[in-house]
XYZ file of C-alpha atoms in Angstrom:
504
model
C 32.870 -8.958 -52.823
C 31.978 -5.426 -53.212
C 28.154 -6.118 -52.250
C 29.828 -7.696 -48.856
C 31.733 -4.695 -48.186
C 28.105 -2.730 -48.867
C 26.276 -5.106 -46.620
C 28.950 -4.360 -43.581
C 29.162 -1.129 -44.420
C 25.180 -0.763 -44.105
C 25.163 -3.302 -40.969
C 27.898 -0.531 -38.975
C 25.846 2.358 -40.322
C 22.596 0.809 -38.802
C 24.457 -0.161 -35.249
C 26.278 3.234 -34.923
C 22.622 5.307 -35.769
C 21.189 2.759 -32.631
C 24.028 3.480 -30.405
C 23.321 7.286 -31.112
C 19.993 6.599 -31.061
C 20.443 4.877 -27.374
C 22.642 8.021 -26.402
C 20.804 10.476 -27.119
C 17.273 8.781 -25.521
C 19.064 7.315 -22.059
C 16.571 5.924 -19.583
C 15.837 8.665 -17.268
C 14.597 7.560 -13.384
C 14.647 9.960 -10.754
C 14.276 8.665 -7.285
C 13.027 11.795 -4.642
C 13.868 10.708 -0.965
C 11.243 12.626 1.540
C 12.932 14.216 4.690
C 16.348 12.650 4.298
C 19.228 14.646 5.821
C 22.615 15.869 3.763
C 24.084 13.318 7.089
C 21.947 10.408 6.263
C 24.705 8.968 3.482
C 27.272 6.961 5.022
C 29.871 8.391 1.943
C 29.261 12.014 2.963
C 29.610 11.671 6.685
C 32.443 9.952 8.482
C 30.584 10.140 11.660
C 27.337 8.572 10.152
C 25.475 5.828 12.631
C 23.741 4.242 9.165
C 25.120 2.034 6.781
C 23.720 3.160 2.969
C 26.117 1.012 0.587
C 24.026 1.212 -2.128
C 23.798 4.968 -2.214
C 27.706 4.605 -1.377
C 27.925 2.600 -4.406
C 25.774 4.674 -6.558
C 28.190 7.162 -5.404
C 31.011 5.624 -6.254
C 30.086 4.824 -9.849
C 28.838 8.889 -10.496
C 28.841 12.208 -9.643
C 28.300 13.089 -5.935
C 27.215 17.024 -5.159
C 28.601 18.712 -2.364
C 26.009 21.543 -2.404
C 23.191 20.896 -4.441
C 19.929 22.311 -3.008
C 15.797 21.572 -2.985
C 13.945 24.944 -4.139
C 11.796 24.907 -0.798
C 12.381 23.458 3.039
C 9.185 21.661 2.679
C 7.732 18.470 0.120
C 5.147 19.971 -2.017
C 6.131 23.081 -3.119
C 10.548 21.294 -3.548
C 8.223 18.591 -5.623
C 6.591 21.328 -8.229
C 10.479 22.610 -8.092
C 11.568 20.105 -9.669
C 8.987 18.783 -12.145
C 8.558 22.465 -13.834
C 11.902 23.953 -13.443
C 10.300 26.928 -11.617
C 11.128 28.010 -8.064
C 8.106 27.079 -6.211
C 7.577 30.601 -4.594
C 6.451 31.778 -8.291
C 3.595 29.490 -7.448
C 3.103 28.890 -3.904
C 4.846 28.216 0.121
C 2.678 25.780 1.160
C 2.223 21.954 0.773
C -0.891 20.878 -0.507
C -3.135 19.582 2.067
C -5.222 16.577 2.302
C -7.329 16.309 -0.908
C -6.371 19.504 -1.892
C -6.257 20.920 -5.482
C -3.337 20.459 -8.250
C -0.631 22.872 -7.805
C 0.203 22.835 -11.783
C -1.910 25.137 -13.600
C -2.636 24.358 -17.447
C 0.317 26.365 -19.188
C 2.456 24.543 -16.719
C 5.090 22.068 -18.464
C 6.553 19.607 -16.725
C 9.518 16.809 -17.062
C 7.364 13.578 -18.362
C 5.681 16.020 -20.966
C 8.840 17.438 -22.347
C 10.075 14.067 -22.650
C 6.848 12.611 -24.218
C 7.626 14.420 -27.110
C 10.506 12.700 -27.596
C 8.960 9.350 -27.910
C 9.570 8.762 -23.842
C 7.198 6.519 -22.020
C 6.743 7.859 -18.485
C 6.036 6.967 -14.948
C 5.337 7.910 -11.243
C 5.063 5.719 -8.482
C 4.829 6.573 -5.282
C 4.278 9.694 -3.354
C 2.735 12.326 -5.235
C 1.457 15.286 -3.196
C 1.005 17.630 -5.784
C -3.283 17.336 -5.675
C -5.869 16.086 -7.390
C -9.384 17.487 -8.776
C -11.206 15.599 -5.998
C -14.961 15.859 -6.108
C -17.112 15.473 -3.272
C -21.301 14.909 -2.316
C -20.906 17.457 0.888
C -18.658 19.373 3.451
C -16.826 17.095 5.805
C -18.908 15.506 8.495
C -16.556 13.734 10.395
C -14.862 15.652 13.775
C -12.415 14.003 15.792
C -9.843 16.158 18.424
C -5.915 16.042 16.795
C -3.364 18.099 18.267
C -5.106 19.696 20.931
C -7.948 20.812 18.690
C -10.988 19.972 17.187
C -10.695 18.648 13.116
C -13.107 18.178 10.753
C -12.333 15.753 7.764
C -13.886 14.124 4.715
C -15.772 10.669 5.477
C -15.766 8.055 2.925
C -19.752 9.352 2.317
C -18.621 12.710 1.985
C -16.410 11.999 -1.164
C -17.868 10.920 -4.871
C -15.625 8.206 -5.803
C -18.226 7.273 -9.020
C -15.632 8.740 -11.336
C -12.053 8.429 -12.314
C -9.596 10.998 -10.238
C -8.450 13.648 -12.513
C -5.683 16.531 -12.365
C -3.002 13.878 -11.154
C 0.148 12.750 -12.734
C -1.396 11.772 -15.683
C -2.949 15.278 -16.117
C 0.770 16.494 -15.952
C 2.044 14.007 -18.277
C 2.755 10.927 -16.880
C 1.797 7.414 -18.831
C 1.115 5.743 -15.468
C 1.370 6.200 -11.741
C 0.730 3.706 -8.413
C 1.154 4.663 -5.397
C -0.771 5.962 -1.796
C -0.509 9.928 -2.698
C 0.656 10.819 0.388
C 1.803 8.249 3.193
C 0.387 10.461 6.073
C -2.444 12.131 4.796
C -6.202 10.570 3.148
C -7.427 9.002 1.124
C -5.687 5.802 2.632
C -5.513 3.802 -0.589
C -3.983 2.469 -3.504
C -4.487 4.786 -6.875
C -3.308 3.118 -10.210
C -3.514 5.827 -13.096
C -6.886 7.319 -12.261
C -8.432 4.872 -10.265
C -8.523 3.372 -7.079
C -7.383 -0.200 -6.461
C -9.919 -0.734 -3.313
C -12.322 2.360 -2.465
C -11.736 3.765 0.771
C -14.520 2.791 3.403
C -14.070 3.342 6.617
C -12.446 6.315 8.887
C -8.520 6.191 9.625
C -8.586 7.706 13.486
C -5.010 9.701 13.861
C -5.786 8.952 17.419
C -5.742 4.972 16.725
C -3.913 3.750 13.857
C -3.940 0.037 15.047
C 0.080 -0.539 14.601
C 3.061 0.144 16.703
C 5.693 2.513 16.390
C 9.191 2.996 17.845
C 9.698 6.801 16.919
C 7.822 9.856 16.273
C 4.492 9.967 15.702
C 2.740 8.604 13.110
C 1.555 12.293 11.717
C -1.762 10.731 10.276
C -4.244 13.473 9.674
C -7.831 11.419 9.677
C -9.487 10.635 6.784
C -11.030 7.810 4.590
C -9.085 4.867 4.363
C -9.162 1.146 2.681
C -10.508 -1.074 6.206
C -7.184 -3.516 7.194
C -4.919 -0.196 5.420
C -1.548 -1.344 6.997
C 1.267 1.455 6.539
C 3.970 -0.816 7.216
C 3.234 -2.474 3.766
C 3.278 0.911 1.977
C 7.235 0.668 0.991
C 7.290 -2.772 0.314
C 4.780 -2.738 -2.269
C 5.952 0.607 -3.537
C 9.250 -0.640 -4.545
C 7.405 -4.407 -5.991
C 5.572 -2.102 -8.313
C 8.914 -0.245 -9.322
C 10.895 -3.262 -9.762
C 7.968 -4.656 -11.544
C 8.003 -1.513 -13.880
C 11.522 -1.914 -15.017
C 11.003 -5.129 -15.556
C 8.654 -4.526 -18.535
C 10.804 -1.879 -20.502
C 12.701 -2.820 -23.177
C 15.355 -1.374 -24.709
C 14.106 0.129 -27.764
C 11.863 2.030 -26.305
C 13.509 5.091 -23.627
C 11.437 5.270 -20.309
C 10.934 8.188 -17.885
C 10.524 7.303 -13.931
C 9.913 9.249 -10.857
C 10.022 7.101 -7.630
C 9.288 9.741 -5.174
C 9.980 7.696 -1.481
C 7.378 7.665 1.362
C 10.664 7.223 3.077
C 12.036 8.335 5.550
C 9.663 10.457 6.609
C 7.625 9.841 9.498
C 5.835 7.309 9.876
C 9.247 6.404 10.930
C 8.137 2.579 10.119
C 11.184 -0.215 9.387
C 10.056 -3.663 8.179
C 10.741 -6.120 10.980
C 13.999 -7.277 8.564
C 15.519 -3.749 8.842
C 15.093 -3.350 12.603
C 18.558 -3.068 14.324
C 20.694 -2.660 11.392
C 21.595 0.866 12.180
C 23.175 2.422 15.297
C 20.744 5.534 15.061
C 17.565 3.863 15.894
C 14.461 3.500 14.033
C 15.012 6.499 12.163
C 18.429 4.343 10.842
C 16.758 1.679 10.108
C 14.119 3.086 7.924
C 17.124 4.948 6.416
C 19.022 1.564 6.035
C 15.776 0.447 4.193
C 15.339 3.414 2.300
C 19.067 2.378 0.668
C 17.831 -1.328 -0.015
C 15.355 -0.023 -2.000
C 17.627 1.931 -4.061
C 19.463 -1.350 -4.228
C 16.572 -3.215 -5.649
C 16.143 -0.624 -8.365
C 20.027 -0.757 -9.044
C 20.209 -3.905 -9.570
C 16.723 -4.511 -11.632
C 18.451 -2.387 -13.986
C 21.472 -4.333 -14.505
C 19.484 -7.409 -14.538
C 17.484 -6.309 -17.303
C 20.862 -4.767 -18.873
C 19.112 -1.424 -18.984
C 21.998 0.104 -16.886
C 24.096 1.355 -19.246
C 22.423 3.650 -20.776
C 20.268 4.613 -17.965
C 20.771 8.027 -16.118
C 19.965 7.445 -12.166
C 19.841 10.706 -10.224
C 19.125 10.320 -6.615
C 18.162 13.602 -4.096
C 15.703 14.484 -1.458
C 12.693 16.672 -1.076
C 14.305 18.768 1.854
C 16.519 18.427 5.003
C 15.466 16.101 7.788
C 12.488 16.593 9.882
C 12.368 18.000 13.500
C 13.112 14.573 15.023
C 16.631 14.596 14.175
C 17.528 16.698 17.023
C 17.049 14.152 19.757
C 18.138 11.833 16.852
C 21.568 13.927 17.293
C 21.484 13.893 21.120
C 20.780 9.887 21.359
C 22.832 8.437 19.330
C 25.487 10.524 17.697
C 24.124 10.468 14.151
C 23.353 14.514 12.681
C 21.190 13.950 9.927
C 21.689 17.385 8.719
C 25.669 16.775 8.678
C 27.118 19.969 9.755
C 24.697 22.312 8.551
C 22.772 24.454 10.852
C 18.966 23.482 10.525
C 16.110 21.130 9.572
C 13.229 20.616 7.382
C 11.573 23.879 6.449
C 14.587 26.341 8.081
C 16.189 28.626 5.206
C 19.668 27.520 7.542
C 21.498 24.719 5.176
C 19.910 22.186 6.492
C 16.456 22.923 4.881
C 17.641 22.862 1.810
C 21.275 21.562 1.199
C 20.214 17.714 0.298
C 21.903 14.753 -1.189
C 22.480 14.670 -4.955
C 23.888 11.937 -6.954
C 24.038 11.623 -10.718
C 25.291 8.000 -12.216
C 25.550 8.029 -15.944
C 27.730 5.233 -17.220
C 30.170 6.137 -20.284
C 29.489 9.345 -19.406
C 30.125 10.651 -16.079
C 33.823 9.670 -14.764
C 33.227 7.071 -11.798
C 33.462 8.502 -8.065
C 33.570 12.062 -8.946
C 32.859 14.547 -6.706
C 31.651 18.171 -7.768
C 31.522 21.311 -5.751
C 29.544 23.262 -8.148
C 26.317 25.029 -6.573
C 23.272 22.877 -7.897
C 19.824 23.285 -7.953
C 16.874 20.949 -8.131
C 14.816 23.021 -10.587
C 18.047 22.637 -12.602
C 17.542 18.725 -13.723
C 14.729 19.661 -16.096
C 17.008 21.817 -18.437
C 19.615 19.439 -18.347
C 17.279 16.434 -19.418
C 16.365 18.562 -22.247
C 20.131 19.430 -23.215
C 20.769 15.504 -23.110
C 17.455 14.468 -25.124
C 18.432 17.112 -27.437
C 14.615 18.383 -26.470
C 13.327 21.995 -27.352
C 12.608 24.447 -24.524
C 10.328 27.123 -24.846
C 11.114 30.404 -23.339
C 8.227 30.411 -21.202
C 8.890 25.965 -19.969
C 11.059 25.708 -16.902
C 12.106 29.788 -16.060
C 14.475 29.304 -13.464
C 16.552 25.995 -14.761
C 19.448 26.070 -15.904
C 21.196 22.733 -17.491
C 24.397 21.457 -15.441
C 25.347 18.936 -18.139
C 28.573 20.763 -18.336
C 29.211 19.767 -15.047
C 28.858 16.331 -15.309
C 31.281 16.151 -18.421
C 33.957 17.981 -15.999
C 33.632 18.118 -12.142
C 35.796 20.692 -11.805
C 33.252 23.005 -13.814
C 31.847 26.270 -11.898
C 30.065 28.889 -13.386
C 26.890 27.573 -14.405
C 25.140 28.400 -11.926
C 26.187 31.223 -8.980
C 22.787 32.669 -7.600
C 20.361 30.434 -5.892
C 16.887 31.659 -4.135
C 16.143 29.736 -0.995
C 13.169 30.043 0.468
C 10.281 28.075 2.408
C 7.274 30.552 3.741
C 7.059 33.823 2.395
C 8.731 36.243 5.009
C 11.886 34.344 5.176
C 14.694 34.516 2.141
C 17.745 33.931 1.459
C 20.162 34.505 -1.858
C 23.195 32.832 -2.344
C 26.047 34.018 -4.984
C 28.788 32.694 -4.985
C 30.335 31.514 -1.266
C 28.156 34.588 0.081
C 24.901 33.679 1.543
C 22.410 36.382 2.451
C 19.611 35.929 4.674
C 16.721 38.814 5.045
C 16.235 37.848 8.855
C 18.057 37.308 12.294
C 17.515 33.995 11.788
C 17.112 31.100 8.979
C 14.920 29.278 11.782
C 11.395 27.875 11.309
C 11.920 24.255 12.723
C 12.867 25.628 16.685
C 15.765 24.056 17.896
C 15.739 23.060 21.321
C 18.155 24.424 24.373
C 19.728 21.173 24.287
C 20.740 20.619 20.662
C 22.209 24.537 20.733
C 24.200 23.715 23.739
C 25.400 20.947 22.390
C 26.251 22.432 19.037
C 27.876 26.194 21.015
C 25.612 27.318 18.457
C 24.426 30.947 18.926
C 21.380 33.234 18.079
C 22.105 36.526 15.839
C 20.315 40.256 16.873
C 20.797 41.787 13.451
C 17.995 42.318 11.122
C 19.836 40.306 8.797
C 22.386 37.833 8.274
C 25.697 36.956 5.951
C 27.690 34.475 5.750
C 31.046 33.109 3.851
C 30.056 29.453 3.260
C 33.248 28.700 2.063
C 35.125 29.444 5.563
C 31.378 29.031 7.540
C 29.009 26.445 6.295
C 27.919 25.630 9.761
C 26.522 29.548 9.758
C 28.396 30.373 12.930
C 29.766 33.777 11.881
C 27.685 36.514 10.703
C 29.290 39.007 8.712
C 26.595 41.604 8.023
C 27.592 44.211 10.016
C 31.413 43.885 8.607
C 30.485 44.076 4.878
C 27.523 46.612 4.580
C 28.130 47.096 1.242
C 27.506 43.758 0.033
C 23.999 43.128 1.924
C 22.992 46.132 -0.181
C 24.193 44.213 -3.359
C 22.346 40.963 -1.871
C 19.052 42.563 -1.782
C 19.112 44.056 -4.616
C 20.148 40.616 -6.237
C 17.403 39.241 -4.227
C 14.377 41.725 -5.274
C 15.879 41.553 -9.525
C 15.962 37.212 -8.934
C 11.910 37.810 -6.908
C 10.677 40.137 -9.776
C 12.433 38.692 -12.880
C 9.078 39.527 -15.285
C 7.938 35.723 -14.717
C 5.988 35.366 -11.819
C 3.094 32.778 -12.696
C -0.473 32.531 -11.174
């Protein structure tokens, strides 16, 4: 009898150190949407021309953000953001162009790696943008006239492809990665890991991409490509290879991915199936497909009953791009919601993005937090979950919101944010204040039309302020009514700039 008791005792011990064990290691899988609009989710605007229900659901089961934020207006530098936990102006403003070189330098430490030591496995798949250590046999030969200019790019001769592709994400600690590197821009190809699937071999011409398309531009910049490369098959096989992926884990062992989304930035390219299930276009379909996706990884998850003790957190790179303005006009559907600005602008709607945290047994279903959020923020608060070590020197500017997603109605955490895109324009927000160091958070020109249309008008100070909290549409500047607090908000600005950790 008494070596029964032992035996159950020993059998509860064992399942409660798993279930701790399975706490403390949750499955981690970020998914990074590329140019989608604070507008774009059906469950945070009333008015919205797109149905997303499985972002509504995903919602509805976690933590939405009302004013979370991407570090930059623009994909590469919002992309280092997050994966380092470092405001990308430390390192850069710009996005890095077509085989351009990594942005991380060697003392850099990023998400996967932190995890790694943890006994994570990791993954990217999809976009990456973030460089590689290309090497080529010569300067680019090729010429072709883009944009009202003349362009000279790499040819597939002009590029040693002999060896495998290093400086990628798995030089920044990442097990595996699949995907096209960047939708819009060369090599036109699939990489696994280090390698490519086919070798490019023939020229894409921007001029001639050989498909349709019902909005925008297609944005290609020319470049080697795979002969037959079709872009409408990029998504498709993007999310076969992610639902393939969580397929293969296994409980036992806790699993890292980042599924950064092609979509849906321009190409603005819906599968035939998608086509007319919006009321905002192509852009709405492409949206509408962008949401199946995250449906297909949602329910992978529960298939494989990995969902419970998986943390999904869902945001996007920036605000929407330039296109959304006529978007607005046509069909009634703002992709930036009601915040002033697009893609790149320091207005909101550069930076103020969709953020939604599900975290079953964890985070109380269909909550809804106010707190001011961060991207760069998610690495420190992986590390508070995974009960991981940070160095003082690993992710600067993060700071770990965990609090808030044990109690929505936290504040506090967090009440100065840096937002910037190129380097002359900042802003600083503290609080409900919102400082801006020009006349204007502009950088994406809004046309006549669209201003009209929104009674929005331009400011003739050399500087801005706002009260988000009575004016999140930035209608009202306040700068020359509170003097005294624009000199606080520089000087917040210049001690946040020149903190004593400014990187190479």
């Amino acid at each position: 009898m008494k070596n029964r008791i032992l035996n159950v005792v020993a059998l509860l011990l064992c399942v409660l150190s798993n279930i701790n064990a399975q706490t403390s290691k949750p499955n981690i899988i970020i998914i990074y949407a590329d140019d989608m609009g604070y507008g774009d989710l059906n469950c945070q605007n009333p008015n919205s021309k797109i149905p997303t229900p499985n972002l509504d659901q995903l919602a509805a089961e976690g933590m939405r953000f009302t004013d979370a934020h991407s570090s930059s207006g623009i994909c590469s530098p919002s992309r280092f953001a997050l994966l380092t936990g470092t405001y990308h102006w430390r390192r850069t403003h710009n996005i890095v162009n077509a085989f351009g070189k990594p942005m991380f330098n060697d003392s850099d430490v990023t998400i996967p790696e932190l995890l790694k030591t943890k006994g994570y496995v990791t993954a990217a798949i999809g976009k990456w943008h973030l460089g590689w250590d290309w090497k080529f046999n010569r300067e680019p030969t090729g010429e072709v006239l883009q944009w009202g200019k003349k362009r000279k790019f790499y040819k597939p001769e002009d590029v040693d492809w002999t060896n495998p592709i290093k400086g990628g994400p798995l030089g920044q600690g990442f097990d595996y990665y699949f995907g096209d590197g960047t939708i819009n821009f060369p090599p036109y190809a699939w990489i696994e890991n280090e390698n490519f699937v086919k070798l490019p071999n023939t020229d894409m011409d921007p001029n001639n991409v050989g498909y349709g398309i019902n909005e925008g531009s297609w944005e290609f910049r020319p470049g080697p490509k795979v002969k037959g490369w079709n872009p409408y098959e990029v998504l498709p096989a993007l999310t076969k290879k992610t639902v393939s992926y969580i397929q293969k884990q296994e409980k036992d062992k806790p699993f890292f991915l980042y599924m950064a989304l092609p979509s849906p930035h321009a190409p603005i390219i819906p599968n035939d199936e998608f086509v007319d299930k919006s009321k905002a276009g192509p852009y709405g379909d492409f949206m509408f497909q962008t949401d199946w996706v995250v449906g297909q990884i949602l329910k992978t998850l529960k298939e494989k009953a990995l969902d419970q003790n998986t943390i999904v957190i869902f945001s996007a790179d920036n605000g929407p791009e330039k296109y959304a303005f006529t978007r607005a006009e046509k069909f009634d559907h703002y992709s930036m919601g009601d915040f002033r600005g697009l893609k790149r602008d320091v207005w909101e709607g550069g930076h103020h993005v969709p953020f939604i945290v599900k975290w079953p047994g964890h985070i109380m279903e269909g909550t809804v937090s106010n707190a001011l959020v961060s991207q760069i923020d998610i690495m420190s608060t992986i590390a508070e979950i995974t009960n991981t070590p940070v160095n003082t020197n690993v992710a600067p500017d993060s700071k770990s919101f965990l609090s808030v997603l044990k109690d929505k109605n936290k504040t506090g955490y967090r009440d100065v944010i840096v937002h910037n895109t190129y380097k002359d324009t900042w802003g600083i927000r503290e609080g409900k204040w919102l400082y801006i160091n020009k006349k204007t958070g502009q950088h994406s020109k809004m046309p006549d039309s669209f201003k009209k249309l929104k009674g929005y008008k331009d400011f003739n100070t050399d500087n801005l302020l706002f009260n988000l909290e009575k004016d999140p549409e930035q209608r009202v500047n306040l700068s020359l009514q509170h003097p005294d607090k624009i000199a606080k908000m520089e000087k917040l600005l210049k001690q946040e700039i020149n903190k004593g950790y400014l990187i190479d």
